[in-house]
mmCIF file of C-alpha atoms and ligand atoms in Angstrom:
data_model
loop_
_atom_site.group_PDB
_atom_site.id
_atom_site.type_symbol
_atom_site.label_atom_id
_atom_site.label_comp_id
_atom_site.label_asym_id
_atom_site.label_seq_id
_atom_site.Cartn_x
_atom_site.Cartn_y
_atom_site.Cartn_z
ATOM 1 C CA MET G 1 0.000 0.000 0.000
ATOM 2 C CA SER G 2 2.115 2.883 -1.258
ATOM 3 C CA SER G 3 -0.554 5.467 -0.388
ATOM 4 C CA GLN G 4 0.078 4.875 3.315
ATOM 5 C CA PRO G 5 1.370 7.971 5.059
ATOM 6 C CA ARG G 6 5.037 7.569 5.951
ATOM 7 C CA ILE G 7 4.222 7.957 9.631
ATOM 8 C CA VAL G 8 1.892 4.940 9.508
ATOM 9 C CA ARG G 9 4.619 2.858 7.871
ATOM 10 C CA LYS G 10 7.038 3.989 10.560
ATOM 11 C CA LEU G 11 4.611 2.986 13.323
ATOM 12 C CA LEU G 12 4.010 -0.426 11.754
ATOM 13 C CA GLU G 13 7.748 -1.052 11.336
ATOM 14 C CA THR G 14 8.360 -0.154 14.961
ATOM 15 C CA ILE G 15 5.560 -2.446 16.127
ATOM 16 C CA ARG G 16 6.866 -5.347 14.017
ATOM 17 C CA GLU G 17 10.409 -4.939 15.422
ATOM 18 C CA HIS G 18 9.304 -5.333 19.044
ATOM 19 C CA GLN G 19 7.825 -8.031 21.242
ATOM 20 C CA THR G 20 6.692 -6.564 24.598
ATOM 21 C CA PHE G 21 4.174 -3.729 24.665
ATOM 22 C CA CYS G 22 2.295 -1.535 27.079
ATOM 23 C CA VAL G 23 -0.694 0.387 25.718
ATOM 24 C CA VAL G 24 -1.591 3.429 27.803
ATOM 25 C CA GLY G 25 -4.198 6.197 27.793
ATOM 26 C CA HIS G 26 -5.172 9.359 29.626
ATOM 27 C CA MET G 27 -6.560 9.568 33.152
ATOM 28 C CA ARG G 28 -10.360 9.690 33.512
ATOM 29 C CA PRO G 29 -10.606 7.722 30.270
ATOM 30 C CA ASP G 30 -13.492 8.365 27.881
ATOM 31 C CA GLY G 31 -14.973 6.072 25.229
ATOM 32 C CA ASP G 32 -12.380 7.013 22.633
ATOM 33 C CA CYS G 33 -9.463 6.385 24.962
ATOM 34 C CA ILE G 34 -10.822 3.048 26.188
ATOM 35 C CA GLY G 35 -11.847 1.869 22.718
ATOM 36 C CA SER G 36 -8.458 2.817 21.258
ATOM 37 C CA GLN G 37 -6.428 1.263 24.088
ATOM 38 C CA LEU G 38 -8.387 -1.993 24.017
ATOM 39 C CA ALA G 39 -8.432 -2.420 20.234
ATOM 40 C CA MET G 40 -4.699 -1.721 20.025
ATOM 41 C CA THR G 41 -3.914 -4.202 22.815
ATOM 42 C CA LEU G 42 -6.118 -6.962 21.362
ATOM 43 C CA ALA G 43 -4.567 -6.440 17.928
ATOM 44 C CA LEU G 44 -1.059 -6.821 19.342
ATOM 45 C CA ARG G 45 -2.009 -9.987 21.232
ATOM 46 C CA ASN G 46 -3.565 -11.453 18.082
ATOM 47 C CA GLU G 47 -0.207 -10.906 16.390
ATOM 48 C CA GLY G 48 1.532 -12.962 19.050
ATOM 49 C CA LYS G 49 2.939 -9.956 20.886
ATOM 50 C CA GLU G 50 3.013 -9.663 24.650
ATOM 51 C CA ALA G 51 0.854 -6.656 25.465
ATOM 52 C CA VAL G 52 -0.528 -5.150 28.656
ATOM 53 C CA CYS G 53 -2.974 -2.269 28.816
ATOM 54 C CA TRP G 54 -2.777 0.300 31.608
ATOM 55 C CA ASN G 55 -4.919 3.169 32.793
ATOM 56 C CA GLN G 56 -4.606 5.099 36.032
ATOM 57 C CA ASP G 57 -8.370 5.141 36.564
ATOM 58 C CA PRO G 58 -11.074 2.467 36.541
ATOM 59 C CA LEU G 59 -13.400 2.266 33.534
ATOM 60 C CA PRO G 60 -16.638 4.207 33.811
ATOM 61 C CA GLN G 61 -19.482 1.739 34.304
ATOM 62 C CA LYS G 62 -20.954 2.288 30.837
ATOM 63 C CA TYR G 63 -17.760 1.097 29.114
ATOM 64 C CA ARG G 64 -17.213 -2.053 31.185
ATOM 65 C CA PHE G 65 -19.000 -4.181 28.569
ATOM 66 C CA LEU G 66 -16.097 -3.491 26.214
ATOM 67 C CA ASP G 67 -13.655 -5.180 28.569
ATOM 68 C CA PRO G 68 -15.230 -8.391 29.925
ATOM 69 C CA GLU G 69 -11.796 -9.985 30.391
ATOM 70 C CA ARG G 70 -10.428 -6.973 32.249
ATOM 71 C CA VAL G 71 -7.630 -6.351 29.837
ATOM 72 C CA ILE G 72 -7.240 -2.808 31.191
ATOM 73 C CA GLU G 73 -5.340 -2.864 34.485
ATOM 74 C CA SER G 74 -3.874 -0.443 37.011
ATOM 75 C CA PRO G 75 -0.208 0.378 36.338
ATOM 76 C CA LYS G 76 2.539 -1.507 38.166
ATOM 77 C CA ARG G 77 6.021 -0.294 38.971
ATOM 78 C CA GLY G 78 9.231 -2.022 37.967
ATOM 79 C CA LYS G 79 8.198 -3.364 34.548
ATOM 80 C CA ALA G 80 10.204 -2.992 31.358
ATOM 81 C CA PHE G 81 8.767 -2.826 27.845
ATOM 82 C CA ASP G 82 10.177 -2.743 24.342
ATOM 83 C CA CYS G 83 7.467 -0.411 23.177
ATOM 84 C CA VAL G 84 4.936 1.819 24.914
ATOM 85 C CA ILE G 85 1.984 3.039 22.844
ATOM 86 C CA ALA G 86 -0.001 6.026 24.119
ATOM 87 C CA THR G 87 -3.445 6.527 22.605
ATOM 88 C CA ASP G 88 -5.645 9.648 22.914
ATOM 89 C CA ALA G 89 -3.284 11.361 25.396
ATOM 90 C CA ALA G 90 -2.464 14.980 24.557
ATOM 91 C CA THR G 91 0.480 15.197 26.961
ATOM 92 C CA PHE G 92 2.679 12.693 28.782
ATOM 93 C CA ASP G 93 1.390 14.102 32.091
ATOM 94 C CA ARG G 94 -2.186 13.185 31.128
ATOM 95 C CA LEU G 95 -1.172 9.553 31.653
ATOM 96 C CA GLY G 96 -1.110 10.317 35.376
ATOM 97 C CA THR G 97 0.494 7.598 37.524
ATOM 98 C CA VAL G 98 0.959 5.448 34.411
ATOM 99 C CA ALA G 99 3.675 7.874 33.268
ATOM 100 C CA ASP G 100 6.035 6.860 36.116
ATOM 101 C CA CYS G 101 5.494 3.150 35.459
ATOM 102 C CA VAL G 102 6.489 3.169 31.768
ATOM 103 C CA GLN G 103 9.880 4.863 32.058
ATOM 104 C CA ASP G 104 11.757 1.631 31.271
ATOM 105 C CA ARG G 105 11.151 1.327 27.530
ATOM 106 C CA LYS G 106 12.999 1.356 24.237
ATOM 107 C CA VAL G 107 10.523 3.391 22.275
ATOM 108 C CA LEU G 108 7.375 5.463 22.880
ATOM 109 C CA LEU G 109 4.687 5.756 20.187
ATOM 110 C CA ASN G 110 2.147 8.576 20.454
ATOM 111 C CA ILE G 111 -1.135 8.164 18.537
ATOM 112 C CA ASP G 112 -3.566 11.010 19.099
ATOM 113 C CA HIS G 113 -5.926 13.571 17.600
ATOM 114 C CA HIS G 114 -5.610 16.509 20.040
ATOM 115 C CA GLU G 115 -4.348 19.683 18.393
ATOM 116 C CA SER G 116 -2.660 20.544 21.717
ATOM 117 C CA ASN G 117 -0.618 17.285 21.638
ATOM 118 C CA THR G 118 2.958 18.036 22.742
ATOM 119 C CA ARG G 119 4.546 15.315 20.547
ATOM 120 C CA TYR G 120 6.189 13.654 23.535
ATOM 121 C CA GLY G 121 6.765 10.322 21.759
ATOM 122 C CA ASP G 122 9.724 8.994 19.789
ATOM 123 C CA VAL G 123 7.266 8.516 16.931
ATOM 124 C CA ASN G 124 4.226 10.811 16.889
ATOM 125 C CA TRP G 125 1.087 10.342 14.794
ATOM 126 C CA VAL G 126 -0.920 13.388 15.751
ATOM 127 C CA SER G 127 -3.778 14.073 13.374
ATOM 128 C CA SER G 128 -5.955 16.855 14.734
ATOM 129 C CA ARG G 129 -8.284 16.571 11.730
ATOM 130 C CA SER G 130 -9.320 13.131 12.906
ATOM 131 C CA PRO G 131 -12.463 13.294 15.073
ATOM 132 C CA SER G 132 -11.294 10.370 17.209
ATOM 133 C CA THR G 133 -8.172 8.423 18.065
ATOM 134 C CA ALA G 134 -10.185 5.270 17.361
ATOM 135 C CA GLU G 135 -10.365 6.290 13.692
ATOM 136 C CA LEU G 136 -6.561 6.530 13.634
ATOM 137 C CA VAL G 137 -6.166 3.132 15.323
ATOM 138 C CA TYR G 138 -8.573 1.674 12.761
ATOM 139 C CA ARG G 139 -6.460 3.091 9.927
ATOM 140 C CA LEU G 140 -3.271 1.778 11.510
ATOM 141 C CA LEU G 141 -4.696 -1.732 11.963
ATOM 142 C CA ARG G 142 -6.019 -1.830 8.407
ATOM 143 C CA ALA G 143 -2.754 -0.568 6.966
ATOM 144 C CA GLY G 144 -0.873 -3.240 8.931
ATOM 145 C CA ARG G 145 -3.360 -5.926 7.889
ATOM 146 C CA PHE G 146 -4.106 -6.739 11.519
ATOM 147 C CA ALA G 147 -7.306 -8.713 12.058
ATOM 148 C CA ILE G 148 -10.217 -6.595 13.352
ATOM 149 C CA THR G 149 -12.309 -9.009 15.417
ATOM 150 C CA LYS G 150 -15.869 -8.362 16.611
ATOM 151 C CA PRO G 151 -14.814 -7.237 20.106
ATOM 152 C CA MET G 152 -12.276 -4.883 18.515
ATOM 153 C CA ALA G 153 -14.979 -3.534 16.180
ATOM 154 C CA ASP G 154 -17.157 -2.787 19.241
ATOM 155 C CA CYS G 155 -14.278 -0.924 20.875
ATOM 156 C CA LEU G 156 -13.415 1.144 17.824
ATOM 157 C CA PHE G 157 -17.043 1.918 16.980
ATOM 158 C CA THR G 158 -17.591 3.125 20.554
ATOM 159 C CA GLY G 159 -14.572 5.422 20.253
ATOM 160 C CA VAL G 160 -15.687 6.858 16.916
ATOM 161 C CA SER G 161 -19.274 7.281 18.113
ATOM 162 C CA THR G 162 -18.556 8.897 21.490
ATOM 163 C CA ASP G 163 -15.889 11.335 20.272
ATOM 164 C CA THR G 164 -18.101 12.584 17.448
ATOM 165 C CA GLY G 165 -21.151 13.050 19.690
ATOM 166 C CA SER G 166 -22.820 10.259 17.681
ATOM 167 C CA PHE G 167 -21.586 11.615 14.338
ATOM 168 C CA GLN G 168 -22.748 15.175 15.024
ATOM 169 C CA TYR G 169 -19.644 17.247 15.736
ATOM 170 C CA PRO G 170 -18.266 19.263 12.817
ATOM 171 C CA THR G 171 -15.060 17.194 12.868
ATOM 172 C CA THR G 172 -17.138 14.286 11.495
ATOM 173 C CA ARG G 173 -16.050 13.655 7.925
ATOM 174 C CA PRO G 174 -16.872 11.196 5.152
ATOM 175 C CA SER G 175 -14.167 8.775 6.275
ATOM 176 C CA THR G 176 -15.751 8.679 9.752
ATOM 177 C CA TYR G 177 -18.881 7.133 8.268
ATOM 178 C CA HIS G 178 -16.798 4.795 6.106
ATOM 179 C CA VAL G 179 -14.875 3.622 9.154
ATOM 180 C CA ALA G 180 -18.077 3.218 11.174
ATOM 181 C CA GLY G 181 -19.768 1.379 8.305
ATOM 182 C CA ASP G 182 -16.847 -0.991 7.927
ATOM 183 C CA LEU G 183 -16.811 -1.641 11.681
ATOM 184 C CA VAL G 184 -20.516 -2.525 11.573
ATOM 185 C CA ALA G 185 -19.789 -4.813 8.602
ATOM 186 C CA ARG G 186 -17.098 -6.472 10.738
ATOM 187 C CA GLY G 187 -19.633 -7.221 13.440
ATOM 188 C CA ALA G 188 -19.757 -4.173 15.737
ATOM 189 C CA ASN G 189 -22.890 -4.725 17.822
ATOM 190 C CA LEU G 190 -24.783 -1.455 17.371
ATOM 191 C CA ALA G 191 -27.725 -2.446 19.558
ATOM 192 C CA LEU G 192 -25.462 -3.449 22.432
ATOM 193 C CA ILE G 193 -23.264 -0.355 22.136
ATOM 194 C CA CYS G 194 -26.239 2.029 22.000
ATOM 195 C CA ASP G 195 -27.877 0.316 24.938
ATOM 196 C CA GLU G 196 -24.752 0.252 27.120
ATOM 197 C CA VAL G 197 -23.308 3.655 26.218
ATOM 198 C CA TYR G 198 -26.379 5.825 25.656
ATOM 199 C CA GLN G 199 -29.361 4.141 27.303
ATOM 200 C CA SER G 200 -28.105 2.752 30.609
ATOM 201 C CA TYR G 201 -27.406 5.774 32.765
ATOM 202 C CA PRO G 202 -27.585 5.125 36.500
ATOM 203 C CA LEU G 203 -30.305 6.850 38.505
ATOM 204 C CA SER G 204 -27.592 8.795 40.317
ATOM 205 C CA ARG G 205 -26.874 10.591 37.068
ATOM 206 C CA ALA G 206 -30.537 11.572 36.718
ATOM 207 C CA ARG G 207 -30.351 13.038 40.234
ATOM 208 C CA LEU G 208 -27.252 14.954 39.241
ATOM 209 C CA LEU G 209 -29.085 16.245 36.150
ATOM 210 C CA LYS G 210 -31.878 17.558 38.354
ATOM 211 C CA HIS G 211 -29.254 19.483 40.294
ATOM 212 C CA ILE G 212 -27.712 20.808 37.081
ATOM 213 C CA TYR G 213 -31.005 21.977 35.588
ATOM 214 C CA SER G 214 -31.942 23.797 38.768
ATOM 215 C CA THR G 215 -28.568 25.482 39.334
ATOM 216 C CA PHE G 216 -26.953 26.245 35.973
ATOM 217 C CA ARG G 217 -26.192 29.880 35.241
ATOM 218 C CA LEU G 218 -26.279 31.952 32.086
ATOM 219 C CA THR G 219 -24.295 35.113 31.475
ATOM 220 C CA ASP G 220 -23.215 37.414 28.640
ATOM 221 C CA ASP G 221 -26.598 37.530 26.903
ATOM 222 C CA ASP G 222 -27.029 33.801 27.517
ATOM 223 C CA ARG G 223 -23.996 33.037 25.388
ATOM 224 C CA ILE G 224 -22.048 31.526 28.297
ATOM 225 C CA ALA G 225 -23.568 28.755 30.422
ATOM 226 C CA TYR G 226 -21.973 27.012 33.382
ATOM 227 C CA PHE G 227 -22.652 24.904 36.447
ATOM 228 C CA TRP G 228 -20.742 23.579 39.426
ATOM 229 C CA LEU G 229 -20.355 19.992 40.577
ATOM 230 C CA LYS G 230 -19.277 20.031 44.207
ATOM 231 C CA LYS G 231 -18.148 17.016 46.198
ATOM 232 C CA ALA G 232 -21.343 17.335 48.187
ATOM 233 C CA ASP G 233 -23.382 16.979 44.978
ATOM 234 C CA PHE G 234 -21.736 13.634 44.261
ATOM 235 C CA ALA G 235 -22.233 12.470 47.844
ATOM 236 C CA ARG G 236 -25.885 13.516 47.873
ATOM 237 C CA THR G 237 -26.791 11.960 44.518
ATOM 238 C CA GLY G 238 -24.568 8.883 44.741
ATOM 239 C CA ALA G 239 -22.983 9.780 41.398
ATOM 240 C CA GLU G 240 -19.287 9.337 40.660
ATOM 241 C CA SER G 241 -16.956 11.765 39.016
ATOM 242 C CA ALA G 242 -16.271 9.084 36.359
ATOM 243 C CA ASP G 243 -19.931 9.248 35.305
ATOM 244 C CA THR G 244 -20.010 12.968 34.440
ATOM 245 C CA GLU G 245 -19.101 12.494 30.755
ATOM 246 C CA GLY G 246 -21.699 14.253 28.613
ATOM 247 C CA LEU G 247 -23.417 16.231 31.364
ATOM 248 C CA ILE G 248 -22.036 19.414 29.861
ATOM 249 C CA ASP G 249 -24.021 18.733 26.661
ATOM 250 C CA HIS G 250 -27.226 19.616 28.502
ATOM 251 C CA ILE G 251 -26.196 23.269 28.764
ATOM 252 C CA ARG G 252 -24.202 23.401 25.527
ATOM 253 C CA ASP G 253 -27.298 22.311 23.627
ATOM 254 C CA ILE G 254 -29.331 25.393 24.588
ATOM 255 C CA GLU G 255 -29.799 27.626 21.542
ATOM 256 C CA PRO G 256 -28.256 30.949 22.616
ATOM 257 C CA VAL G 257 -25.319 29.259 24.379
ATOM 258 C CA ILE G 258 -22.009 29.458 22.524
ATOM 259 C CA VAL G 259 -19.604 28.334 25.239
ATOM 260 C CA ALA G 260 -20.479 25.906 28.034
ATOM 261 C CA CYS G 261 -18.332 25.308 31.089
ATOM 262 C CA VAL G 262 -18.482 22.819 33.955
ATOM 263 C CA PHE G 263 -16.591 23.484 37.171
ATOM 264 C CA GLU G 264 -15.909 20.348 39.177
ATOM 265 C CA GLU G 265 -14.532 20.614 42.696
ATOM 266 C CA LEU G 266 -11.638 18.157 43.084
ATOM 267 C CA ASP G 267 -10.331 19.675 46.329
ATOM 268 C CA PRO G 268 -11.259 22.885 48.126
ATOM 269 C CA GLU G 269 -8.520 24.638 46.144
ATOM 270 C CA ARG G 270 -8.449 22.589 42.927
ATOM 271 C CA THR G 271 -11.082 22.750 40.205
ATOM 272 C CA ARG G 272 -11.397 20.789 36.989
ATOM 273 C CA ILE G 273 -13.021 22.642 34.115
ATOM 274 C CA SER G 274 -14.623 21.239 30.987
ATOM 275 C CA LEU G 275 -15.270 23.566 28.067
ATOM 276 C CA ARG G 276 -17.382 23.225 24.914
ATOM 277 C CA SER G 277 -17.786 25.664 22.032
ATOM 278 C CA LYS G 278 -20.437 25.711 19.336
ATOM 279 C CA SER G 279 -18.696 28.379 17.243
ATOM 280 C CA HIS G 280 -15.663 27.745 15.065
ATOM 281 C CA LEU G 281 -14.682 31.331 15.981
ATOM 282 C CA VAL G 282 -14.242 30.405 19.651
ATOM 283 C CA ASN G 283 -11.434 27.918 20.298
ATOM 284 C CA VAL G 284 -11.819 26.499 23.806
ATOM 285 C CA SER G 285 -8.492 24.644 23.560
ATOM 286 C CA SER G 286 -6.809 28.086 23.600
ATOM 287 C CA ILE G 287 -8.895 29.112 26.609
ATOM 288 C CA ALA G 288 -7.981 25.870 28.434
ATOM 289 C CA SER G 289 -4.306 26.368 27.618
ATOM 290 C CA GLU G 290 -4.387 29.734 29.431
ATOM 291 C CA PHE G 291 -4.946 27.573 32.508
ATOM 292 C CA GLY G 292 -2.423 24.856 31.714
ATOM 293 C CA GLY G 293 -4.904 22.498 30.010
ATOM 294 C CA GLY G 294 -5.717 21.725 26.401
ATOM 295 C CA GLY G 295 -7.921 19.660 24.095
ATOM 296 C CA HIS G 296 -9.663 20.452 20.839
ATOM 297 C CA SER G 297 -11.112 23.713 19.499
ATOM 298 C CA ALA G 298 -14.673 22.553 20.348
ATOM 299 C CA ALA G 299 -13.944 20.547 23.542
ATOM 300 C CA ALA G 300 -11.214 21.135 26.074
ATOM 301 C CA GLY G 301 -10.371 21.025 29.759
ATOM 302 C CA ALA G 302 -7.923 21.950 32.503
ATOM 303 C CA THR G 303 -7.312 21.534 36.217
ATOM 304 C CA ILE G 304 -6.856 24.852 37.995
ATOM 305 C CA PRO G 305 -5.568 25.638 41.498
ATOM 306 C CA GLY G 306 -7.181 28.435 43.540
ATOM 307 C CA LYS G 307 -10.317 29.307 45.428
ATOM 308 C CA PRO G 308 -13.487 28.226 43.584
ATOM 309 C CA LEU G 309 -14.949 31.697 43.085
ATOM 310 C CA SER G 310 -11.660 33.101 41.906
ATOM 311 C CA VAL G 311 -11.295 30.210 39.412
ATOM 312 C CA GLN G 312 -14.838 30.826 38.183
ATOM 313 C CA ARG G 313 -14.213 34.552 37.736
ATOM 314 C CA ARG G 314 -10.968 34.016 35.827
ATOM 315 C CA VAL G 315 -12.409 31.324 33.567
ATOM 316 C CA VAL G 316 -15.607 33.228 32.755
ATOM 317 C CA ALA G 317 -13.491 36.329 32.015
ATOM 318 C CA ALA G 318 -11.305 34.286 29.632
ATOM 319 C CA ILE G 319 -14.390 32.912 27.854
ATOM 320 C CA ARG G 320 -15.796 36.455 27.596
ATOM 321 C CA ARG G 321 -12.562 37.720 26.020
ATOM 322 C CA ALA G 322 -12.645 34.867 23.494
ATOM 323 C CA LEU G 323 -16.274 35.689 22.630
ATOM 324 C CA HIS G 324 -15.424 39.374 22.109
ATOM 325 C CA HIS G 325 -12.524 38.466 19.830
ATOM 326 C CA SER G 326 -14.826 36.305 17.742
ATOM 327 C CA HIS G 327 -16.706 39.307 16.347
HETATM 328 P P1 LIG P 1 -13.675 16.672 28.895
HETATM 329 O O1 LIG P 1 -14.285 18.007 29.088
HETATM 330 O O2 LIG P 1 -14.597 15.741 28.189
HETATM 331 O O3 LIG P 1 -13.063 16.104 30.132
HETATM 332 O O4 LIG P 1 -12.453 16.908 27.927
HETATM 333 C C1 LIG P 1 -12.613 17.495 26.674
HETATM 334 C C2 LIG P 1 -11.350 17.371 25.892
HETATM 335 O O5 LIG P 1 -10.305 18.140 26.490
HETATM 336 C C3 LIG P 1 -10.836 15.948 25.823
HETATM 337 O O6 LIG P 1 -10.417 15.717 24.509
HETATM 338 C C4 LIG P 1 -9.698 15.903 26.799
HETATM 339 O O7 LIG P 1 -8.714 15.030 26.374
HETATM 340 C C5 LIG P 1 -9.202 17.336 26.837
HETATM 341 N N1 LIG P 1 -8.802 17.685 28.201
HETATM 342 C C6 LIG P 1 -9.585 17.684 29.290
HETATM 343 N N2 LIG P 1 -8.897 18.044 30.386
HETATM 344 C C7 LIG P 1 -7.641 18.307 29.974
HETATM 345 C C8 LIG P 1 -6.433 18.725 30.640
HETATM 346 O O8 LIG P 1 -6.374 18.936 31.852
HETATM 347 N N3 LIG P 1 -5.333 18.858 29.860
HETATM 348 C C9 LIG P 1 -5.349 18.624 28.514
HETATM 349 N N4 LIG P 1 -4.224 18.793 27.812
HETATM 350 N N5 LIG P 1 -6.460 18.236 27.866
HETATM 351 C C10 LIG P 1 -7.588 18.074 28.566
HETATM 352 MN MN1 LIG P 2 -10.353 11.329 21.820
#
């Protein structure tokens, strides 16, 4: 296949040269991260490689069906690998505690689609035009003629589907549908994936939604929307921080809102923010990077030290500035 990008050939050569692998992804993994990590690991094992798969955090409940054999494990110290493959991680730090456990390696491959990716690998395939890392993993596996089994098709389809907001975000492109179509042809179980990922929310999440709908705030002519998730809100509703994926969509999806922001209390003086933009003129990755975070132009995040109200004021001011510059 001479039309393969050189970087894909380089990745495949590196994989073929090595025997022991560790596939890693970012902390608080989402569907794309989990799907990409699992599919990559299963592909390597099918090729007779020795591969482990590490994430700092446990899988959110709704993705557990993708990993019935518990391939994804907590990192362990003192292991050595020929090759470490990071998927969907914009920076090496985003690997969290996994980062310390994969220091003993010959080569680090970085496969990602975040425009803020710092290219921390020895070989970097960073394609910010790709709506998901799963789409990149799919292309890599196809180019390398790796088998894509049904469980792998489920994993990759979940990644493509979740990172495109079910094929809605503007990053969605013709190839996204081709990839998804081919994955369905290879046996991805659409009914199961839709049921597990989109139609099986725990009641605790519904309680959290009640809280969100009754407390969210609008400002700047209703163009900025935000809400807070405090530790007490999790305790009261029984929800877990891992189950907050997608809550922000409920305020983003209001018509006048251009930028949505969630503030999540991690500690009294540490707040995680999630940002979403509905305008190509407002790049929330730039806003997040003002606070040491990153992401994509339409979806980004950061973790910010400081008192909650001061964090809120600074973040809302940064969003406001970005909105003004968009005119
Ligand atoms: P979410 O709001 O869903 O947690 O994250 C949105 C996007 O921003 C994801 O693609 C995620 O990888 C990225 N992101 C979230 N938090 C951070 C962060 O602290 N640092 C960086 N570099 N990216 C982040
Ligand atoms: Mn992703």
